[in-house]
Coordinates of C-alpha atoms and ligand atoms in Angstrom, one line a residue:
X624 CA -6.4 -63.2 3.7
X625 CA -6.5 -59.9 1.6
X626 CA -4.3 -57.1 3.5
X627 CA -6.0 -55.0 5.7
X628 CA -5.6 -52.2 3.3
X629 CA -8.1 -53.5 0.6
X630 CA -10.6 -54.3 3.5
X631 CA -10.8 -50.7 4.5
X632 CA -10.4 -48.5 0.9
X633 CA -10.1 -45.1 3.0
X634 CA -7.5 -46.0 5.5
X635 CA -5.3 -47.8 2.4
X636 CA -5.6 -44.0 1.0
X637 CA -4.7 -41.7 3.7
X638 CA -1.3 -44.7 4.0
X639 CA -0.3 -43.8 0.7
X640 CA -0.4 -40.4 0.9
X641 CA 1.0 -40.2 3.9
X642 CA 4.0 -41.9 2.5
X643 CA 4.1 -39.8 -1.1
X644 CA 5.8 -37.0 1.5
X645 CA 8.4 -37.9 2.3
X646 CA 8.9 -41.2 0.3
X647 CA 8.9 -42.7 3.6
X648 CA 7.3 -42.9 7.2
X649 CA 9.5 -40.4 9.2
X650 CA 10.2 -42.0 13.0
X651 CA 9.1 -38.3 15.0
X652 CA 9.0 -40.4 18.3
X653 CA 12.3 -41.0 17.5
X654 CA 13.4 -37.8 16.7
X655 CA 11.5 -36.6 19.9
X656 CA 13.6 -38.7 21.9
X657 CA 16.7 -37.9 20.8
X658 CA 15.7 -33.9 20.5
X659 CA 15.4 -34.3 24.7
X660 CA 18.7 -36.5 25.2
X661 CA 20.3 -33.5 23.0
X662 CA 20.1 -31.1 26.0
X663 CA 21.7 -33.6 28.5
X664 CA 24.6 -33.1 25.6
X665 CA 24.2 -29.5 27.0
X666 CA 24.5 -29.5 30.3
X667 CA 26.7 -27.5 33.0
X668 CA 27.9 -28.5 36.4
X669 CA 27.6 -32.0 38.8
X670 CA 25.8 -35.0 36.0
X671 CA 23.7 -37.4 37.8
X672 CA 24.7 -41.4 37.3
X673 CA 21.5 -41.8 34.9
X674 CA 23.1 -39.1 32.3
X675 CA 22.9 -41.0 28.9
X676 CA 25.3 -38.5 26.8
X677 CA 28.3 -40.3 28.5
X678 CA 31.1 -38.9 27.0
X679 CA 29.9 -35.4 29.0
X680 CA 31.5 -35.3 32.6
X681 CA 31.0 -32.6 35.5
X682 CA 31.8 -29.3 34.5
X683 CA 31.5 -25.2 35.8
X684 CA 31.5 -27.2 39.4
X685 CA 33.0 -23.7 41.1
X686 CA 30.5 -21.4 38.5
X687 CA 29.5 -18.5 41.1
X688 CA 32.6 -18.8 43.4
X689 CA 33.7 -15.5 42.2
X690 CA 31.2 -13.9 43.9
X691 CA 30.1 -16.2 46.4
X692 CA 27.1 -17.5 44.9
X693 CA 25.9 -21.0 43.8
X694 CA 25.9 -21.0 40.0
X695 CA 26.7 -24.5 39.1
X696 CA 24.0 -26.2 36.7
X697 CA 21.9 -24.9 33.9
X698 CA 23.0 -24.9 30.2
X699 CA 25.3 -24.1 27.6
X700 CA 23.9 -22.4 25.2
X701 CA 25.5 -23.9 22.2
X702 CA 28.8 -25.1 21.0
X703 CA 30.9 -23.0 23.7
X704 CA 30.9 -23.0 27.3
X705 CA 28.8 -20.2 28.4
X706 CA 25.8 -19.5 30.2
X707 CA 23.8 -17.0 29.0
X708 CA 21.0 -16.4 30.8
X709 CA 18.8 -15.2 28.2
X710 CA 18.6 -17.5 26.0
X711 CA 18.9 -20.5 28.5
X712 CA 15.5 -18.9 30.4
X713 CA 13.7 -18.6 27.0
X714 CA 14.8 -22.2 25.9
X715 CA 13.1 -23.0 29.6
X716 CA 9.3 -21.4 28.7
X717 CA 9.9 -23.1 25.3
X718 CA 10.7 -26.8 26.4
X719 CA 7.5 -25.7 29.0
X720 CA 5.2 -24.4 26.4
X721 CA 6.0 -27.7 24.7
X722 CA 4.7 -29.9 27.5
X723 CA 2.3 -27.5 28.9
X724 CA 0.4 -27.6 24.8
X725 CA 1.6 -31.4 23.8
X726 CA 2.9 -33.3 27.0
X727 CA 0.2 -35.8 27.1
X728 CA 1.5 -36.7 23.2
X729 CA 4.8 -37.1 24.9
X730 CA 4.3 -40.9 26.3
X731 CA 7.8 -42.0 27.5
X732 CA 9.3 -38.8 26.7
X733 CA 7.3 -36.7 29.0
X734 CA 9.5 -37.3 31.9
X735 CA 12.5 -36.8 29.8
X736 CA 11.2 -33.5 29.2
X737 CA 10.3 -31.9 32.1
X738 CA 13.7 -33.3 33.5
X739 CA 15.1 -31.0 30.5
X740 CA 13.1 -28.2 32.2
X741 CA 13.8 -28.5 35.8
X742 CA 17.7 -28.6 34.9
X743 CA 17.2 -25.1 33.3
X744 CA 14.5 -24.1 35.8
X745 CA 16.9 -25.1 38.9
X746 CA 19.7 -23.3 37.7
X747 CA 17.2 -19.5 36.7
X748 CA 16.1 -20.0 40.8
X749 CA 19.5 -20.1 41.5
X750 CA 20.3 -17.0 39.4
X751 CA 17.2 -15.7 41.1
X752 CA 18.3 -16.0 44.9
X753 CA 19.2 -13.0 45.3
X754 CA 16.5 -10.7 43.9
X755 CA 14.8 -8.2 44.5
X756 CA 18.2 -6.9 44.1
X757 CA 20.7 -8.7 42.0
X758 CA 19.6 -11.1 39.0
X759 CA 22.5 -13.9 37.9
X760 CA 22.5 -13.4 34.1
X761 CA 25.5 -15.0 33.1
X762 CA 28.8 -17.0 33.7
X763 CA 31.3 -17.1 31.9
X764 CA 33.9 -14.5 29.9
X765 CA 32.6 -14.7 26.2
X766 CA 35.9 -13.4 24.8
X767 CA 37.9 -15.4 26.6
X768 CA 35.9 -18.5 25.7
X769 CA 35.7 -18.0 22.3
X770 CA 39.6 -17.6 22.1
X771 CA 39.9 -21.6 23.1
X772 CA 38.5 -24.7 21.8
X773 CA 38.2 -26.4 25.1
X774 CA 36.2 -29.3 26.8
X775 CA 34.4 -27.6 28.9
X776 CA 35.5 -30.4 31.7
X777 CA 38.7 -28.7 31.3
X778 CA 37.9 -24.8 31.0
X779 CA 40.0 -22.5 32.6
X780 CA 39.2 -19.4 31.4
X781 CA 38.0 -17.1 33.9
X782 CA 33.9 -17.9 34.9
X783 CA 33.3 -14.4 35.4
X784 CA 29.8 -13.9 36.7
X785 CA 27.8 -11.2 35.6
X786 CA 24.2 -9.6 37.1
X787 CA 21.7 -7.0 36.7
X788 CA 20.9 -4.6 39.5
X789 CA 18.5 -1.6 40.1
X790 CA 21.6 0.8 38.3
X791 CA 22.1 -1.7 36.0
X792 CA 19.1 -3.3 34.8
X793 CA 18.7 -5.7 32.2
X794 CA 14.3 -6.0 31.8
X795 CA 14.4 -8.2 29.3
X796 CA 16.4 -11.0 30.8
X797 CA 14.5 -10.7 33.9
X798 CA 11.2 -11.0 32.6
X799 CA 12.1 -13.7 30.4
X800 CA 13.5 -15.0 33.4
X801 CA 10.1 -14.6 34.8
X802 CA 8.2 -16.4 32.0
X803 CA 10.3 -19.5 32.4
X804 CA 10.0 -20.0 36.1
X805 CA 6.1 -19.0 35.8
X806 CA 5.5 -21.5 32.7
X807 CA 8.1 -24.5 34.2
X808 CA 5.8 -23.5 37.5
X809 CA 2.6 -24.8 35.3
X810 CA 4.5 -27.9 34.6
X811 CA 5.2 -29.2 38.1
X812 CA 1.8 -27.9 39.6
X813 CA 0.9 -31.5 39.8
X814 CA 4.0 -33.4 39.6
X815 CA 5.6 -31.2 42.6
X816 CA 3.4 -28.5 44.5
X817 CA 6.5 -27.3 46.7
X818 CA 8.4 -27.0 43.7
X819 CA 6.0 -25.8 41.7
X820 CA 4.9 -22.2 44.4
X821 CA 8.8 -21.6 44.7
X822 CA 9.2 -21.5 41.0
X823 CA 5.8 -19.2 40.8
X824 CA 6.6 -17.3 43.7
X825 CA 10.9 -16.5 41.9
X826 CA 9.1 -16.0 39.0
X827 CA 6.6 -13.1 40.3
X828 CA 10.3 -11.6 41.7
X829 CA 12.0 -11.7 38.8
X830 CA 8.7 -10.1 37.3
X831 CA 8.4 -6.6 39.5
X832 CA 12.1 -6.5 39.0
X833 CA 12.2 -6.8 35.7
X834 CA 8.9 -4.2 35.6
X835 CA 10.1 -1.5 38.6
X836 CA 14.0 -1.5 37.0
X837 CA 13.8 -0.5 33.6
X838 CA 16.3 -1.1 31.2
X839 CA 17.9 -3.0 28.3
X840 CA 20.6 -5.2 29.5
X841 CA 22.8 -5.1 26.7
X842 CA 23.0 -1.1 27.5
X843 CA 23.7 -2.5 31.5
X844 CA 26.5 -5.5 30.5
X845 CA 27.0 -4.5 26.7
X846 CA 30.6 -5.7 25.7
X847 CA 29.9 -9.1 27.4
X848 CA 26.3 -10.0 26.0
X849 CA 27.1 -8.4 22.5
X850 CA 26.9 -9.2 20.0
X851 CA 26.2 -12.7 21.0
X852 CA 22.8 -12.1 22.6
X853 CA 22.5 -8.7 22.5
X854 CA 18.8 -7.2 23.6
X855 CA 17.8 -6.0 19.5
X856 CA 14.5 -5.8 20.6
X857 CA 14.4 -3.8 23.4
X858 CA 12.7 -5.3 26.4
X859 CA 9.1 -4.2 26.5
X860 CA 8.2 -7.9 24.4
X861 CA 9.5 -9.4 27.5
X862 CA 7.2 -7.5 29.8
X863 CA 4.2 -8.5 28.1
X864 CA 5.6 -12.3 27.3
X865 CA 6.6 -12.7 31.3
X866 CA 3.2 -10.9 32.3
X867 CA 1.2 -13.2 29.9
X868 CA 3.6 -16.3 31.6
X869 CA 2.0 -15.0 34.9
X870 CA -1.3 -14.6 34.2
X871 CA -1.5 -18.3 32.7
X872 CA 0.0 -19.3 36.0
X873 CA -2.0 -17.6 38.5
X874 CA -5.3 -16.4 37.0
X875 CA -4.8 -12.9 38.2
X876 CA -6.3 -10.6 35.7
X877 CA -3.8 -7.6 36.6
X878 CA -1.2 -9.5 34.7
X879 CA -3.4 -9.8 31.8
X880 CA -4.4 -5.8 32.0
X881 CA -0.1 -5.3 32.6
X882 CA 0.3 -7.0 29.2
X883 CA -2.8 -5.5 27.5
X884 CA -1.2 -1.9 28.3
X885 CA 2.2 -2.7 27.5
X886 CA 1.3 -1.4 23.8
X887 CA 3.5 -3.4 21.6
X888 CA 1.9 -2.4 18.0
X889 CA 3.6 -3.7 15.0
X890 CA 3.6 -6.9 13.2
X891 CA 6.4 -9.3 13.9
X892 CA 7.1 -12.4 11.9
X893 CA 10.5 -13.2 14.0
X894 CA 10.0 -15.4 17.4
X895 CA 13.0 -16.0 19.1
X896 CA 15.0 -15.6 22.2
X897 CA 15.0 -11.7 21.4
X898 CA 11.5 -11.5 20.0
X899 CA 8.7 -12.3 22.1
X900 CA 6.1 -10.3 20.3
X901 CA 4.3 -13.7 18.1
X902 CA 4.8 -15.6 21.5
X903 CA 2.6 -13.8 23.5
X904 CA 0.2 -12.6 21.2
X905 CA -0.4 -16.7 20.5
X906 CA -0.2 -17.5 24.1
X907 CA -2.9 -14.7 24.8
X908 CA -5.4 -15.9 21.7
X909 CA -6.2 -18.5 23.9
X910 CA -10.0 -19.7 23.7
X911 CA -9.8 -19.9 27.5
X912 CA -8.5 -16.3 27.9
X913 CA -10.5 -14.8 25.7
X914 CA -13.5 -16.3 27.9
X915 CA -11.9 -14.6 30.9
X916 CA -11.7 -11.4 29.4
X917 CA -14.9 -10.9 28.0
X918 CA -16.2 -12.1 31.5
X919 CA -13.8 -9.1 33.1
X920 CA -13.9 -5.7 33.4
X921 CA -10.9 -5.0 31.3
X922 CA -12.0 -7.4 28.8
X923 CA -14.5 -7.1 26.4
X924 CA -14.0 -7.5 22.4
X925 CA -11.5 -5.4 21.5
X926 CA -8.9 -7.1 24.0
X927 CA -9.8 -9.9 22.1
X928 CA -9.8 -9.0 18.6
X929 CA -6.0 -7.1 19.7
X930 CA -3.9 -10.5 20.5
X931 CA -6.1 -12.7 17.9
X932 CA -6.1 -10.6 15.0
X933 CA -1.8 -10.0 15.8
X934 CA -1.3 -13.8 16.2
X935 CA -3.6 -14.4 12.8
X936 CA -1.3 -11.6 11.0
X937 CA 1.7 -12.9 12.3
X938 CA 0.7 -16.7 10.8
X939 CA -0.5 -14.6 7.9
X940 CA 2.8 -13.0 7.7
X941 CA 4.9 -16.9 7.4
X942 CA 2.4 -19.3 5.5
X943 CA 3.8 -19.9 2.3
X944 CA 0.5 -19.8 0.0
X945 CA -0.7 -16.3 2.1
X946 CA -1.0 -13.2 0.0
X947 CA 0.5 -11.5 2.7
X948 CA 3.5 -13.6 3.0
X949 CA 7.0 -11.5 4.5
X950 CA 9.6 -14.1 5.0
X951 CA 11.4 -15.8 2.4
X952 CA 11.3 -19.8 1.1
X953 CA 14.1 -21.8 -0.4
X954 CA 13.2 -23.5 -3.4
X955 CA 13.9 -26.7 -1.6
X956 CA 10.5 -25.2 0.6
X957 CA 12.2 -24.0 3.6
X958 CA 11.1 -21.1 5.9
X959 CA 14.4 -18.7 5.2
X960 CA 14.9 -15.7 7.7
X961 CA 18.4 -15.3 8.4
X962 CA 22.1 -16.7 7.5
X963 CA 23.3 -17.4 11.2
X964 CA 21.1 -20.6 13.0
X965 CA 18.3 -20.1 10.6
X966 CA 16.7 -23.2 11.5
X967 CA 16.0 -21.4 15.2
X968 CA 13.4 -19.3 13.3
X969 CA 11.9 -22.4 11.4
X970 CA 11.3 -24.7 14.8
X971 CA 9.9 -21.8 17.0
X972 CA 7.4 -20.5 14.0
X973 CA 6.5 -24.3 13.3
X974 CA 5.5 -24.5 17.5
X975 CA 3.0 -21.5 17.1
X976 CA 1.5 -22.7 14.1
X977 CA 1.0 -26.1 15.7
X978 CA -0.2 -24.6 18.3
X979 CA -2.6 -22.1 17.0
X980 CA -3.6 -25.1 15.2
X981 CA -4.8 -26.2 18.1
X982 CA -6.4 -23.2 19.9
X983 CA -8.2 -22.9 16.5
X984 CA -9.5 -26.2 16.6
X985 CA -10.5 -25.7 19.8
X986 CA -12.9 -23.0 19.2
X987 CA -13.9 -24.3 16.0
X988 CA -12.8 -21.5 13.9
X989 CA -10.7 -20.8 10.7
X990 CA -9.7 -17.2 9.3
X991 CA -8.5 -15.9 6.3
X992 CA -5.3 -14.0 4.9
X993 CA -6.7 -12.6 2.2
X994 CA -8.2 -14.7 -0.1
X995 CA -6.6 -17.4 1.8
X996 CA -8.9 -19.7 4.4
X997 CA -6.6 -20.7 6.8
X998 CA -7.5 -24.1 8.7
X999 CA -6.1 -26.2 11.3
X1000 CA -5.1 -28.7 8.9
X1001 CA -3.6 -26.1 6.5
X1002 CA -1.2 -25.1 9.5
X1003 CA -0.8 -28.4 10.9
X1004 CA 0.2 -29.2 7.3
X1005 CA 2.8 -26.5 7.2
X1006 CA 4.4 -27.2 10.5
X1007 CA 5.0 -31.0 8.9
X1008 CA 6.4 -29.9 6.3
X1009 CA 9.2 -27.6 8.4
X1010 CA 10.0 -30.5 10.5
X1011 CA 10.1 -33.2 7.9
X1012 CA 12.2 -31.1 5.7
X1013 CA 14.5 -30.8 9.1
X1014 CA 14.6 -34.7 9.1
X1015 CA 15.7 -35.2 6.2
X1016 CA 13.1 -34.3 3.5
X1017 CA 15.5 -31.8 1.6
X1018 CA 17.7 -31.2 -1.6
X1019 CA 20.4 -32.0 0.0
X1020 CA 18.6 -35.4 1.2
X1021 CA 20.0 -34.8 4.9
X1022 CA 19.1 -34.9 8.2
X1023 CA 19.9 -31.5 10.6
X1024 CA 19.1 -33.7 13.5
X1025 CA 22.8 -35.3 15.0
X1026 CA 22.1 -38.9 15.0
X1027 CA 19.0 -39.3 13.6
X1028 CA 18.6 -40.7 9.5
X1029 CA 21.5 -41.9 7.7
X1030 CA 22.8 -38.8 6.4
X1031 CA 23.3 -36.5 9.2
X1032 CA 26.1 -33.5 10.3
X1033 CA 29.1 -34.6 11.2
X1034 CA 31.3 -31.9 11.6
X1035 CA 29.1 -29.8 14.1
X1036 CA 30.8 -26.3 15.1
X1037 CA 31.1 -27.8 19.3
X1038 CA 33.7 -28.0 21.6
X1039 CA 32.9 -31.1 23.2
X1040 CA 31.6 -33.2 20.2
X1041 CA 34.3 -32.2 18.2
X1042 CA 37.5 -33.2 20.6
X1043 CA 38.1 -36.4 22.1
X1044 CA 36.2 -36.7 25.6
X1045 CA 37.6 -37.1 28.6
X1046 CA 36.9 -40.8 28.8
X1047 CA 38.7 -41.5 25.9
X1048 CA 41.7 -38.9 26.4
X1049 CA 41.4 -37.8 30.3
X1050 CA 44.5 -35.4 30.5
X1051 CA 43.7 -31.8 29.3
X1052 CA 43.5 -30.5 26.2
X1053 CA 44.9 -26.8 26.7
X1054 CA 43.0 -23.9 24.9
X1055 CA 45.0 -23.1 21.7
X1056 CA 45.7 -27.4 21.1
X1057 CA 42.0 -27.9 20.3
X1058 CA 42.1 -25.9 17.4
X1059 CA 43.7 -29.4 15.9
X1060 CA 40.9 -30.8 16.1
X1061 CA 38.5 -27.9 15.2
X1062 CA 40.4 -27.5 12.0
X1063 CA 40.3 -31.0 11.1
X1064 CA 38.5 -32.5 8.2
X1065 CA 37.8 -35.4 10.2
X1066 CA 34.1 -36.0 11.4
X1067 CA 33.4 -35.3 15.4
X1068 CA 34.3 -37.9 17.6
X1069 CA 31.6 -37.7 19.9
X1070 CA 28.0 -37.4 18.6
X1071 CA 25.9 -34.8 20.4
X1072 CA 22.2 -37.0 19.6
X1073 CA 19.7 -35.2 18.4
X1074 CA 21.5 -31.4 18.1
X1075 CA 19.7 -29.6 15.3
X1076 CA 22.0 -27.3 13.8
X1077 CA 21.9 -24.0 12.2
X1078 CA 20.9 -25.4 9.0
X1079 CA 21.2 -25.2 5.5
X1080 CA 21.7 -21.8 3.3
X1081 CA 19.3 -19.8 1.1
X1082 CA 20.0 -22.4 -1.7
X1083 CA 19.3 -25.5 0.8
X1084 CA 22.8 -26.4 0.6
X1085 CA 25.1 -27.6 3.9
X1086 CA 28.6 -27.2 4.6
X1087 CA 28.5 -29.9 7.2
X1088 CA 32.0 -27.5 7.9
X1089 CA 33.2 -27.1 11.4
X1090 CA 33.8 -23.4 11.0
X1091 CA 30.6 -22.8 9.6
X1092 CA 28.9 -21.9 12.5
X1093 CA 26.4 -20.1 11.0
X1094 CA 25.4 -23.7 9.9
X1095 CA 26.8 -26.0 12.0
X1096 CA 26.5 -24.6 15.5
X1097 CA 23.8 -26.0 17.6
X1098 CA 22.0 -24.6 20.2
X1099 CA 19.6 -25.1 22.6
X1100 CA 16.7 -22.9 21.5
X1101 CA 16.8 -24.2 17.9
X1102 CA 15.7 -27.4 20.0
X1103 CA 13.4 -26.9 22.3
X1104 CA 10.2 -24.9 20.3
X1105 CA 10.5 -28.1 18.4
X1106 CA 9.9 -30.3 21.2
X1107 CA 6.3 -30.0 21.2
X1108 CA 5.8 -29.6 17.5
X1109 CA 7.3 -33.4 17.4
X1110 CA 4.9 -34.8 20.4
X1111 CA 2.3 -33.5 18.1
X1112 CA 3.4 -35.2 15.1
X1113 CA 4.5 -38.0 17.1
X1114 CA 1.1 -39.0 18.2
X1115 CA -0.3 -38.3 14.9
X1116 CA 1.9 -39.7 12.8
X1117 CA 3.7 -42.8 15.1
X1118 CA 0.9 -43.8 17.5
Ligands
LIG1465 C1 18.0 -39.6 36.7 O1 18.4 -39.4 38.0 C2 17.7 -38.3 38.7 C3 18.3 -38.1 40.1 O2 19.6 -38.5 40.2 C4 16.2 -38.6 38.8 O3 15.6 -37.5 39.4 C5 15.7 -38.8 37.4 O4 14.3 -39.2 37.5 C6 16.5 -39.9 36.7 N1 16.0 -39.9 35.3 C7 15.5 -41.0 34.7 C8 15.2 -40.8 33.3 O5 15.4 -42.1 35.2
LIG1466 C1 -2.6 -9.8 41.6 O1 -1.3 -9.3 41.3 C2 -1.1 -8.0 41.7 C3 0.2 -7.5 41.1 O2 1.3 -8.4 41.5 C4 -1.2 -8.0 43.2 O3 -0.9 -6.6 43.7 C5 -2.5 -8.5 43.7 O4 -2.5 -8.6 45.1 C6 -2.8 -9.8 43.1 N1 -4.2 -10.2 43.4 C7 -4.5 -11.4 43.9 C8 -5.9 -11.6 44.1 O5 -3.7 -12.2 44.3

């Protein structure tokens, strides 16, 4: 019997080039799972009995003591112990977005994932409990914490608990705050209705907060959220992100007209847990809101054209081949923005082009940049590329997934992975002793599957160095934009 491949000449074709990429099939289920075990690696307080990062324990069990509140749960942000509210809520739309655009590519892993969400969204309602005065936006003193290299099953620095308040007010972590509960809202709707209206109903508190309190919070709580994640971008990107969150999850047009009049001009080719601005402006392209608006009275064309024609220049502004191309590209062909966790910048660009992919698609429609056409496939195309060169398609011929390839980082810059767990050593290991292992030249002892780290430099060359955190330190929102942009390949590629 001849191989299937010479029965049918055009599947044999698309095979082989499919496998000219990369010089081999890349596993992206895989790497799906093991990018949602990653944020079990990441998790604060009580661990159920099904945890599969076992050399994790309980941790932060008395996190909100100080001023009697619950504040146990949520998520370290990366390879300290902190919880920073911030960037944990935006890491909670993202891992949402991801299911909400690609969970039914998900298979197995789609209760994985929204597990990954409700652990962040559990914790932002508990943060939220006491609004509409006081919003929870962080536990934990950063200086302190960065002074030791602890487990965080042994910390002992002081879990100071910080908040914004009408005379402090922090916008920006509120309305992001308000984005995550609204989108983690959309994921439960049919999974768990009573979970589902609390979320929507915290998230449209955190919202008028975050709207009738103005402010920065890094001007409210500066030494303790800067530099680390201080508000660069001001907060009116949040606004319009947590409006545009709210609108998607309750239909009600004044959220829509709030974002519309928020009047963020300006191109933006950063997304990230500061920058909101190519977030929403996708999110808002939608072929279903669009339809809405030109069927409303605050709609019409030009409400249209405005979020299209930003999301367009934004893609416009990171494609490769466009004639208006602002960000920069390693020879080795990766998206370059910025020293520290670059790789943060190349998984949550990679989601919107997959998913504007998609909402193009949708409507049939290409547009240009330029002389460029730009198609789904063309984006679809560039997203793949991102990811595989993640996995391991690269100069250096490396993987920046933890546990995933054969050549992977070994020396990740993270307290837990990098000192013996508590399993294997169970009495403490005091703040200043860790920095023996931190300094060491031996590889972590634990391996924190499926971490993508901050990723190679501007040549596409690795340290794989401990105190390189600039490339070794993961976090949790270089992981979770990239969620859905593996379902999608997953499906496509691994079916
Ligand atoms: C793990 O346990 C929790 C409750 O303890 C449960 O809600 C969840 O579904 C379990 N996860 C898996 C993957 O079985
Ligand atoms: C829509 O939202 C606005 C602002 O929160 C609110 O005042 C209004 O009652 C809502 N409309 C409906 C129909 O729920």
């Amino acid at each position: 019997m001849a191989p299937p491949g010479f029965l049918v000449h055009g599947i044999l074709i698309s095979a082989f080039m499919i496998s000219c990429v990369s010089g081999h099939q890349i596993n992206y289920r895989d790497a799906l799972s093991k990018s949602i075990i990653f944020f079990q690696g990441q998790r604060s307080g009580k661990l159920p009995t099904n945890q599969s990062i076992t050399w994790r324990s309980d941790s932060g069990l008395s996190d909100g003591s100080t001023e009697n509140v619950d504040l146990r749960g949520g998520y370290y942000d990366a390879g300290d112990n902190l919880k920073f509210g911030l960037p944990m809520a935006y890491t909670t739309t993202m891992l949402a977005w991801s299911v909400l655009e690609f969970g039914k590519h998900m298979a197995s892993e789609l209760h994985n994932a929204r597990e990954a969400i409700r652990w962040g969204s559990d914790y932002l309602l508990k943060a939220s409990a006491a609004l509409p005065d006081k919003l929870y936006v962080q536990v934990g003193d950063p200086t302190a914490d960065h002074k030791c290299w602890e487990r965080a099953e042994d910390m002992d620095t002081p879990r100071s608990v910080y908040k914004v308040t009408p005379i402090n007010p922090g916008s920006d972590v509120a309305a992001e705050t308000a984005a995550a509960l609204a989108a983690a809202s959309l994921v439960f709707k049919n999974i768990d209705c009573q979970y589902s209206d609390k979320l929507l109903a915290t998230s449209k508190k955190a919202f008028a907060f975050a709207d009738k309190y103005r402010g920065k919070y890094s001007d409210s709580l500066s030494s303790v959220v800067c530099p680390f994640y201080c508000s660069y971008s001001g907060y009116l990107d949040e606004l319009q992100w947590g409006a545009a969150w709210l609108y998607k999850a309750t239909k009600n047009l004044s959220y829509l007209e709030y974002a519309k009049s928020i009047g963020v001009e300006g191109d933006s080719d950063t997304f990230s847990w500061d920058n909101k601005l190519p977030g929403t402006r996708v999110l808002l392209s939608r072929v279903d809101v669009i339809n809405e608006m030109q069927h409303s009275v605050i709609g019409g064309d030009e409400a249209v054209s405005g979020f299209r024609q930003q999301a367009e220049r934004f893609i416009c502004n990171v494609l490769p081949i466009s004639p208006s191309l602002t960000v920069k590209y390693t020879a080795g062909g990766l998206m370059y923005k910025l020293e520290g966790s670059n790789l943060q910048y190349v998984t949550s660009s990679s989601f919107l082009l997959t998913t504007y992919a998609k909402y193009l698609k949708k409507s049939k429609a290409t547009f240009t940049c330029g002389t460029l056409t730009v198609t789904p496939a063309l984006l679809r195309e560039q997203a793949k590329k991102q990811v595989d060169y993640i996995l391991g398609d690269n100069p250096e011929g490396m993987s920046y997934m933890v546990g995933f390839g054969e050549k992977f980082p070994k020396r990740i810059h993270h307290r837990g992975s990098s000192l013996p767990s508590i399993q294997q050593k169970p009495q403490a290991i005091g703040c200043d002793s860790g920095f023996q292992s931190f300094h060491s030249v031996n590889p972590n002892p634990n391996i924190l599957t499926g971490a993508i780290v901050g990723g190679p430099d501007e040549h596409d060359s690795f340290a794989d160095d401990r105190t390189n955190y600039a490339q070794s330190e993961p976090a949790t929102y270089i992981n979770a934009p990239l969620t859905g942009t593996l379902s999608y390949l997953a499906a496509s590629f691994n079916p």
